[in-house]
PDB file of C-alpha atoms in Angstrom:
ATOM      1  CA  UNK A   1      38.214  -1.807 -16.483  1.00  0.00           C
ATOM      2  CA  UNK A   2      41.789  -0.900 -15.466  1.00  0.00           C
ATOM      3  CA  UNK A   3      40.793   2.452 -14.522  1.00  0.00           C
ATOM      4  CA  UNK A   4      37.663   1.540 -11.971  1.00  0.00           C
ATOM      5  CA  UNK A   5      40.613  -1.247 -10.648  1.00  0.00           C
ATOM      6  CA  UNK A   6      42.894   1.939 -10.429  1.00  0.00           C
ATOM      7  CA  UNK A   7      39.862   3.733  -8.520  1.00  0.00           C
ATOM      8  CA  UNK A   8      38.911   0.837  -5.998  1.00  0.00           C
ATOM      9  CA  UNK A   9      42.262   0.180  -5.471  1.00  0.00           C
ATOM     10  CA  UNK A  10      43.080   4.017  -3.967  1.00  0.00           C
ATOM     11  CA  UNK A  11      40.132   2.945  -1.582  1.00  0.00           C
ATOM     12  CA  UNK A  12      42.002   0.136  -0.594  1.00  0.00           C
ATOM     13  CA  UNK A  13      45.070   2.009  -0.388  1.00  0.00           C
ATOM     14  CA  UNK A  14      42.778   4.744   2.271  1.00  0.00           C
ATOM     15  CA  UNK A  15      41.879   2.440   4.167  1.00  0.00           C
ATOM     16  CA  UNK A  16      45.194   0.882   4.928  1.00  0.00           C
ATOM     17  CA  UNK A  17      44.813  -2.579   4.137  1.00  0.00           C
ATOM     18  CA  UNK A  18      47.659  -4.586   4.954  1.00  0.00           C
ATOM     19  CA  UNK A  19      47.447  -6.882   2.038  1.00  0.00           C
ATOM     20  CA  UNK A  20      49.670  -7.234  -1.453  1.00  0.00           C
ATOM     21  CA  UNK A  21      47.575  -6.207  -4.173  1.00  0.00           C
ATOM     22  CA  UNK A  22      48.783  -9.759  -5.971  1.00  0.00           C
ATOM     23  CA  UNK A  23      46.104 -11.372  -3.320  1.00  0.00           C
ATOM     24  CA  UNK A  24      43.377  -9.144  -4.346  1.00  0.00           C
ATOM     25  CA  UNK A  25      40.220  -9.833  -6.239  1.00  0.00           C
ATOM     26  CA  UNK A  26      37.849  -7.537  -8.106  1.00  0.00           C
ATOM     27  CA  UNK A  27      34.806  -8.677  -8.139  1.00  0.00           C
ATOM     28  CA  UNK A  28      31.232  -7.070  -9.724  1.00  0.00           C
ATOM     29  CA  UNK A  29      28.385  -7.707  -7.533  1.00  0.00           C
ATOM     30  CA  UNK A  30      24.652  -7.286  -8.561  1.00  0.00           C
ATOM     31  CA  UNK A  31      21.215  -8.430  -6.852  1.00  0.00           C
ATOM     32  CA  UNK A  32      17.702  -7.623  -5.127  1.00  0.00           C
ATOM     33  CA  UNK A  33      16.728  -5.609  -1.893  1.00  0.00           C
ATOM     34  CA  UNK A  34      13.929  -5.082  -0.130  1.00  0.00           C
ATOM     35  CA  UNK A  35      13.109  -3.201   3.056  1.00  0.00           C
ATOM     36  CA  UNK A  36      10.549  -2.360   5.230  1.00  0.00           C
ATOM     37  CA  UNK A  37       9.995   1.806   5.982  1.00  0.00           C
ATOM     38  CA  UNK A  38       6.689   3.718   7.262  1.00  0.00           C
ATOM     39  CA  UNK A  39       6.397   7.328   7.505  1.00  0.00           C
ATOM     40  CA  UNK A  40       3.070   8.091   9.369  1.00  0.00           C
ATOM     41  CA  UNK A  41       3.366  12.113   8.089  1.00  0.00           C
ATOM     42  CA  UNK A  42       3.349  11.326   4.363  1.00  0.00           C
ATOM     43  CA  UNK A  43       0.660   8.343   5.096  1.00  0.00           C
ATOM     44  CA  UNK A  44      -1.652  10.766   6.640  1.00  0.00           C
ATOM     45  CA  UNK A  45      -0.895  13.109   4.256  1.00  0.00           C
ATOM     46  CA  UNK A  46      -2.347  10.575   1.164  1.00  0.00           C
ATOM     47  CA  UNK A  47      -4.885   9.689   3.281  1.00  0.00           C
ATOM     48  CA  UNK A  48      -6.229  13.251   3.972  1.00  0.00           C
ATOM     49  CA  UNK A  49      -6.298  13.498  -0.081  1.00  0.00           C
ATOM     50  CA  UNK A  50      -7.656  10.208  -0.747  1.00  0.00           C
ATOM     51  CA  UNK A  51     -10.666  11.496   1.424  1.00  0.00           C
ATOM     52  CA  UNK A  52     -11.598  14.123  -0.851  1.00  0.00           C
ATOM     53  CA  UNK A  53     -11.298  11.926  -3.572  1.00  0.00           C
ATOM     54  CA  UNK A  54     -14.098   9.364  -5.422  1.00  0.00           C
ATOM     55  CA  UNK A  55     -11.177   6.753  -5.190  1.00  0.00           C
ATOM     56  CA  UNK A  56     -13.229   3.038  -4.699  1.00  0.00           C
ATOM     57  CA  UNK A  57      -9.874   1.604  -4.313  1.00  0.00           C
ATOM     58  CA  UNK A  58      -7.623   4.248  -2.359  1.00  0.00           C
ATOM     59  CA  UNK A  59      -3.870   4.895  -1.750  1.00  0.00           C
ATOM     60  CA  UNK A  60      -2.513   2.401   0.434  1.00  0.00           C
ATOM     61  CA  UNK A  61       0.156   2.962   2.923  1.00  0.00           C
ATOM     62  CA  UNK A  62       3.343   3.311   2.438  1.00  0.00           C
ATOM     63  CA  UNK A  63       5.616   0.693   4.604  1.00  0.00           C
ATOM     64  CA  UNK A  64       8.081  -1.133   2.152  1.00  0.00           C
ATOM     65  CA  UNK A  65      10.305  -0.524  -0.809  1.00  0.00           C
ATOM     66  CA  UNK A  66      12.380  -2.509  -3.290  1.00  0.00           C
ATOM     67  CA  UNK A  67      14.515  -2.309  -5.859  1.00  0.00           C
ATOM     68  CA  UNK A  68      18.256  -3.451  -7.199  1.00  0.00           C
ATOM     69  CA  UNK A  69      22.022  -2.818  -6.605  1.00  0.00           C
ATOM     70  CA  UNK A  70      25.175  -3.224  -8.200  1.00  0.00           C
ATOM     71  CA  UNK A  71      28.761  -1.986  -7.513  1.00  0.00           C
ATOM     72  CA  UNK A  72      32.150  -3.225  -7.041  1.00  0.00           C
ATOM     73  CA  UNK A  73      34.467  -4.852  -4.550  1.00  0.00           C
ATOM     74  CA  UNK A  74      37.833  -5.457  -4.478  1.00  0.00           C
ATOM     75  CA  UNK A  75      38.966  -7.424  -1.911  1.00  0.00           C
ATOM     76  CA  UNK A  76      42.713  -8.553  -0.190  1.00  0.00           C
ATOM     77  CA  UNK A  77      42.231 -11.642   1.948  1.00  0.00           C
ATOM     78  CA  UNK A  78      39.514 -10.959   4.935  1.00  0.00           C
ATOM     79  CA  UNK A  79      38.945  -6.958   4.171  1.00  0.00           C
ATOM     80  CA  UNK A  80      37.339  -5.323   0.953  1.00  0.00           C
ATOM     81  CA  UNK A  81      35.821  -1.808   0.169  1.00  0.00           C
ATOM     82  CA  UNK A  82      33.266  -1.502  -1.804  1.00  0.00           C
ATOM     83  CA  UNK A  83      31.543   1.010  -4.128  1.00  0.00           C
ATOM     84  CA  UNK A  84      28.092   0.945  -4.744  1.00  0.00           C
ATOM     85  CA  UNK A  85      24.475   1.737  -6.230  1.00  0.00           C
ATOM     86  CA  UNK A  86      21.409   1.114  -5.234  1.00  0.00           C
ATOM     87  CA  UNK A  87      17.809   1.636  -6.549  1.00  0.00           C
ATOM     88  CA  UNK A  88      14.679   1.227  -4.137  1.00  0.00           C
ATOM     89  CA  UNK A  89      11.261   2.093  -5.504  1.00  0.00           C
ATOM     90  CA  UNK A  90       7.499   1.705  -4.135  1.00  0.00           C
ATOM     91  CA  UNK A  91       4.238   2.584  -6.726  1.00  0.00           C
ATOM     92  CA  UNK A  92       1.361   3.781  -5.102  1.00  0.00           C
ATOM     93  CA  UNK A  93      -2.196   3.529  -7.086  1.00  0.00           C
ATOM     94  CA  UNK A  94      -5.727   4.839  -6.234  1.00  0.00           C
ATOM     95  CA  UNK A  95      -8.349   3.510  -8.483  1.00  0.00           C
ATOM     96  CA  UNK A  96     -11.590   5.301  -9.543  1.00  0.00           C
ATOM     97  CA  UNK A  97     -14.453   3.598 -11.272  1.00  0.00           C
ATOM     98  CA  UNK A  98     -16.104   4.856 -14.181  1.00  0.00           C
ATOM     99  CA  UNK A  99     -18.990   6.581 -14.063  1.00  0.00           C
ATOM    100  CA  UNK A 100     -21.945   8.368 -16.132  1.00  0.00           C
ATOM    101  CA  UNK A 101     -20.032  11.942 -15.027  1.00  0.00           C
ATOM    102  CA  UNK A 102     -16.565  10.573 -15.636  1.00  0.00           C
ATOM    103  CA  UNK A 103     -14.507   7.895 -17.248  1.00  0.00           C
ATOM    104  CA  UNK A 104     -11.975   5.335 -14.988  1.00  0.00           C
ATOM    105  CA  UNK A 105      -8.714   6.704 -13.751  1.00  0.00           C
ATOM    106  CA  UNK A 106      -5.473   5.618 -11.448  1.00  0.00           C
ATOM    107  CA  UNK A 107      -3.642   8.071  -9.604  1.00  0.00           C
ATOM    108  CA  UNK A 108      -0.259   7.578  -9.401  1.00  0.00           C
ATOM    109  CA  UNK A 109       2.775   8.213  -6.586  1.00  0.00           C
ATOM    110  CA  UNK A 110       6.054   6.961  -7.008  1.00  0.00           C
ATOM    111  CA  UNK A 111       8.953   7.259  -4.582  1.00  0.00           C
ATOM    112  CA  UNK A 112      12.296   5.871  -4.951  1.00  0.00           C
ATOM    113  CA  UNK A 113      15.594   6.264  -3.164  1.00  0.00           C
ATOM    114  CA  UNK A 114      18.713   5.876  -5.054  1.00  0.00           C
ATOM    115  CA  UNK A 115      22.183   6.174  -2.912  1.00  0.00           C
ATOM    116  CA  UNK A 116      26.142   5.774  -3.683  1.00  0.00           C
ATOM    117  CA  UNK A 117      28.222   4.486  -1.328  1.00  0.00           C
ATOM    118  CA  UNK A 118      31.669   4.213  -0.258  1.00  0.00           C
ATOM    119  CA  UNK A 119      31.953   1.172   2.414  1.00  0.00           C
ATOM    120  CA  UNK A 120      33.868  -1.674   4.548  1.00  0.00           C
ATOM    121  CA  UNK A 121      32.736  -5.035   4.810  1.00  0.00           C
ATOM    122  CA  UNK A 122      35.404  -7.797   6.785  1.00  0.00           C
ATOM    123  CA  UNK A 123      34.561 -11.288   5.192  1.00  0.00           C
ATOM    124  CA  UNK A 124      35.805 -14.208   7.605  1.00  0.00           C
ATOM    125  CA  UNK A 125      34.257 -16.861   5.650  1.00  0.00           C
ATOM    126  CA  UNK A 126      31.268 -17.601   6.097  1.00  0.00           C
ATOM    127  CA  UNK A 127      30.410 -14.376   7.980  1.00  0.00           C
ATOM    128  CA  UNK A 128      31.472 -11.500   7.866  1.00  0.00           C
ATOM    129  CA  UNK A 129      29.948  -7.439   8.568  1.00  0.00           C
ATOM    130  CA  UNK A 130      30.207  -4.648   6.804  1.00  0.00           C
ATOM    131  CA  UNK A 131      29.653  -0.288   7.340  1.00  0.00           C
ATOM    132  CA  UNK A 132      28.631   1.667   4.077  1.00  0.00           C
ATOM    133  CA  UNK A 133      28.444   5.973   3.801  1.00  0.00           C
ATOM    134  CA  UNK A 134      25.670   6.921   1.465  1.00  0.00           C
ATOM    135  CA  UNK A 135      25.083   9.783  -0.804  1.00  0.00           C
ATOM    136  CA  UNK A 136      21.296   9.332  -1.204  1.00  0.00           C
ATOM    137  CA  UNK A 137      18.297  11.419  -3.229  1.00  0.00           C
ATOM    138  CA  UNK A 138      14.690  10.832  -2.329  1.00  0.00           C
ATOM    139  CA  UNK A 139      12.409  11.599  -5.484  1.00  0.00           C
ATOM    140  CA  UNK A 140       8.746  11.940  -5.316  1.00  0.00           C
ATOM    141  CA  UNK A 141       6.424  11.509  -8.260  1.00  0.00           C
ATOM    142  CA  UNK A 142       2.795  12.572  -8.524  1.00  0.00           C
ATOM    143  CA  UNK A 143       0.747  11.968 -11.166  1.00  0.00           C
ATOM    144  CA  UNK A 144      -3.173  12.976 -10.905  1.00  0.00           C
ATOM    145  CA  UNK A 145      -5.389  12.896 -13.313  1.00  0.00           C
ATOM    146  CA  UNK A 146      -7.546  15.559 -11.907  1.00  0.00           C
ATOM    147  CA  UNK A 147      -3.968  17.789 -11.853  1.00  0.00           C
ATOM    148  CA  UNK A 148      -2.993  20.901 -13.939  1.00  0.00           C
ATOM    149  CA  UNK A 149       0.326  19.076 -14.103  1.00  0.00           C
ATOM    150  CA  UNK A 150       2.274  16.086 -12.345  1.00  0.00           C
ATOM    151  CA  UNK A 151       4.378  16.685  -9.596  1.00  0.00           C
ATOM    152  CA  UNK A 152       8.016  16.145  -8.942  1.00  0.00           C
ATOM    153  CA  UNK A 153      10.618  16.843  -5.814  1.00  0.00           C
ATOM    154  CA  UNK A 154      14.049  15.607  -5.211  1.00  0.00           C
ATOM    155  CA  UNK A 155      15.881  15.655  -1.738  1.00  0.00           C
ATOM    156  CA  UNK A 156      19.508  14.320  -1.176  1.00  0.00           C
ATOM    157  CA  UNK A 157      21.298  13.657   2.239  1.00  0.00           C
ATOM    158  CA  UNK A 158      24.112  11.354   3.454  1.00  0.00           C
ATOM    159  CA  UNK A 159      23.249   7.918   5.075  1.00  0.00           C
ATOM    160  CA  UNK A 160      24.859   5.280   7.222  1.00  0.00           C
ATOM    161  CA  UNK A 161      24.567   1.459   6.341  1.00  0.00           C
ATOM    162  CA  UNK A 162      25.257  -1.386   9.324  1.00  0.00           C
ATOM    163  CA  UNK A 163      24.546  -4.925   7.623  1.00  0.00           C
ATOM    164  CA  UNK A 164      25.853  -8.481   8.749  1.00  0.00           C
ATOM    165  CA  UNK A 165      27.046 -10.846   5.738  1.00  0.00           C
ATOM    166  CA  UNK A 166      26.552 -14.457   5.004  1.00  0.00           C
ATOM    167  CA  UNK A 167      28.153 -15.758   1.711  1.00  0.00           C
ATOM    168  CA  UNK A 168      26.935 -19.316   0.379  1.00  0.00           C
ATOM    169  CA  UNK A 169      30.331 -19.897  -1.625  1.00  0.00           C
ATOM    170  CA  UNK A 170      30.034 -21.557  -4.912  1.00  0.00           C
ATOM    171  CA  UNK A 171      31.845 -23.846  -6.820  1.00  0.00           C
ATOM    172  CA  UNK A 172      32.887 -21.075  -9.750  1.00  0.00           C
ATOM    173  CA  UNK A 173      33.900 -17.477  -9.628  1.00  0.00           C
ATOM    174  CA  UNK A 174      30.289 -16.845  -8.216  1.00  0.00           C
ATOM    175  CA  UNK A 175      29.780 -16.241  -4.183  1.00  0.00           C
ATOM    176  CA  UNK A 176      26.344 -15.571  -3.293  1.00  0.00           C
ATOM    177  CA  UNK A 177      25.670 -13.343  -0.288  1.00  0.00           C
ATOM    178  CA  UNK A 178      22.829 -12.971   2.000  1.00  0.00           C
ATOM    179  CA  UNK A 179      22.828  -9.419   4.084  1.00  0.00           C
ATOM    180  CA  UNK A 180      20.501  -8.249   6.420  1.00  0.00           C
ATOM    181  CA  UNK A 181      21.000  -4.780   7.383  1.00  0.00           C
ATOM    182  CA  UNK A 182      20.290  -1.317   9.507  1.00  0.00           C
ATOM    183  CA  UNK A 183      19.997   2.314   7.904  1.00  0.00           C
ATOM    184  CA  UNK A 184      20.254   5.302   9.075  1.00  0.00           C
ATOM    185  CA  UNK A 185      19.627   8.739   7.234  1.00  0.00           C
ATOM    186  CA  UNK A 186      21.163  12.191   8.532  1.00  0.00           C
ATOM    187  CA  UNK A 187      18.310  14.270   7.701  1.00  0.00           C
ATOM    188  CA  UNK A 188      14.155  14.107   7.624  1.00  0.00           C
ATOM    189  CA  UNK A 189      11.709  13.182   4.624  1.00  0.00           C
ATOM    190  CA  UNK A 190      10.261  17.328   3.783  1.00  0.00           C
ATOM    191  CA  UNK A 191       6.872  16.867   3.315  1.00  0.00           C
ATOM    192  CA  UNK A 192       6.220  20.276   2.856  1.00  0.00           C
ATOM    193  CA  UNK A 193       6.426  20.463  -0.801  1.00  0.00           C
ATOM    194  CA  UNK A 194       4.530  16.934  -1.389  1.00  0.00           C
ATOM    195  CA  UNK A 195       1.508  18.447   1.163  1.00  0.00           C
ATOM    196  CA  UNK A 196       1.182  21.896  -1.059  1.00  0.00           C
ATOM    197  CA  UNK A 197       0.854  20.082  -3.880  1.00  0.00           C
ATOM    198  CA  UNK A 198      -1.770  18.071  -2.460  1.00  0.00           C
ATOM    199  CA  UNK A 199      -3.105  21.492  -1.150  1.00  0.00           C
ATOM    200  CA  UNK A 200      -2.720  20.727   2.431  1.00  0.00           C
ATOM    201  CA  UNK A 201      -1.021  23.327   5.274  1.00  0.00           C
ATOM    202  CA  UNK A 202       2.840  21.921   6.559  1.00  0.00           C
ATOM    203  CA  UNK A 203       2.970  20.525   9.916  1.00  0.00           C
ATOM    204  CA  UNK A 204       2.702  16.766   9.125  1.00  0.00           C
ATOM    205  CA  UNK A 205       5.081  15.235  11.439  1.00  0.00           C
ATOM    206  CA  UNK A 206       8.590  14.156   9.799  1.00  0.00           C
ATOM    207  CA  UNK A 207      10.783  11.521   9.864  1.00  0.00           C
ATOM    208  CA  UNK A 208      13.901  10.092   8.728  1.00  0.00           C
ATOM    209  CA  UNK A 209      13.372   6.912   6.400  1.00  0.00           C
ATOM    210  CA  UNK A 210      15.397   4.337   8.887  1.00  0.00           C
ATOM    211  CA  UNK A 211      15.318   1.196   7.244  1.00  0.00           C
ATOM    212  CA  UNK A 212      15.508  -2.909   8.299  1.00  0.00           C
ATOM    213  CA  UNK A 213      16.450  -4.639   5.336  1.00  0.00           C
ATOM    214  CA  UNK A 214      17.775  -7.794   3.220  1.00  0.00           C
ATOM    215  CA  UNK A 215      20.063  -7.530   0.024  1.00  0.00           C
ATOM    216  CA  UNK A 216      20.482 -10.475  -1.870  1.00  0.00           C
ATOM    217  CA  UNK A 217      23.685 -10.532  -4.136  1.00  0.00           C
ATOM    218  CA  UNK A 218      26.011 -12.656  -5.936  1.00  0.00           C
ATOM    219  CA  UNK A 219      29.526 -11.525  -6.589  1.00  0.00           C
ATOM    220  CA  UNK A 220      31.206 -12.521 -10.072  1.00  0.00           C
ATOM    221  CA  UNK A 221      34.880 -11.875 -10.141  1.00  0.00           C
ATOM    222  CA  UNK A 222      36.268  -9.961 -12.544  1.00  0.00           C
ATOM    223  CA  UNK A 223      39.684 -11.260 -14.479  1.00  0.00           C
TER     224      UNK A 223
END
């Protein structure tokens, strides 16, 4: 542990805080998040497939994701930084009944986002805010049963987080936090290779995956 303290406290150190590092605290955080995205390319993209499929129960759309987090913070007084991983993940199934030509089968897509990030947060109590910089990949996963073979893409791109804090102190070395929260992606979902696959022409419109969210997480400091 004394050489992730070394670590976070160089972040500190970059971002000037003003405070003795005999005040600080190191805490481990962990907890849930969920947000709401859409992307109306890739959704008409699954749709357009699902059409030409004998699915009885189809893909459905794609508008929210979830997943965990973890990371560290060390904090001195009202200002911390904080390092940081996250995992959000949605499954999407398409169902087809059995039949006298063919047996029962789900199709399968599965994408997840997983980021690192470097951020800010000022806690003045009770609230506080916070800014985070991401390094995020995107990975796509296809898996068809009527496929040659499944199908897998991975995209990265840097990120901006904007979340308010609430912290629900408790009466031991665990704070638990509530944090609703903006972000905001540099760069656009590609479609391109997820439409060949599904042997459709490029042109679906793209987007970036902005996202309205909540984290909830409970920080457990670290002696």
């Amino acid at each position: 542990m004394s050489h992730v303290k070394t670590l976070v406290f160089l972040c500190a150190a970059f971002f000037g805080f003003p405070s003795s590092p005999v005040n600080a605290q190191l805490s481990l955080k962990t907890g849930y998040n969920i947000s709401l995205v859409t992307d109306p390319g890739l959704n008409q993209a699954v749709s357009l497939f699902s059409k030409t499929q004998p699915y009885k129960k189809p893909f459905p759309k794609f508008n929210w994701m979830h997943g965990f987090e973890t990371g560290l913070r060390y904090k001195a007084e009202e200002q911390a930084v904080e390092l940081n991983y996250q995992i959000i993940f949605q499954k999407l199934k398409a169902k087809v009944d059995s039949t006298t030509t063919y047996p029962s089968y789900t199709d399968i897509i599965l994408l997840s986002v997983q980021s690192l990030g470097l951020g800010y947060q000022y806690d003045g109590g009770v609230f506080g805010f916070g800014t985070e910089l991401q390094y995020q990949w995107y990975s796509t996963k296809i898996d068809l049963e009527q496929a040659a073979s499944p199908f897998k893409h991975i995209q990265d791109m840097l990120a901006m987080k904007w979340y308010l804090m609430i912290t629900l102190s408790g009466s031991g070395p665990i704070n638990a936090s509530l944090q609703p929260y903006f972000l905001f992606p540099f760069e656009n979902y590609d479609l391109d290779p997820l439409s060949y696959y599904l042997n459709q022409e490029s042109g679906h419109d793209e987007k970036k995956w902005t996202r309205f969210g909540l984290s909830i997480l409970f920080y457990n400091l670290v002696d």
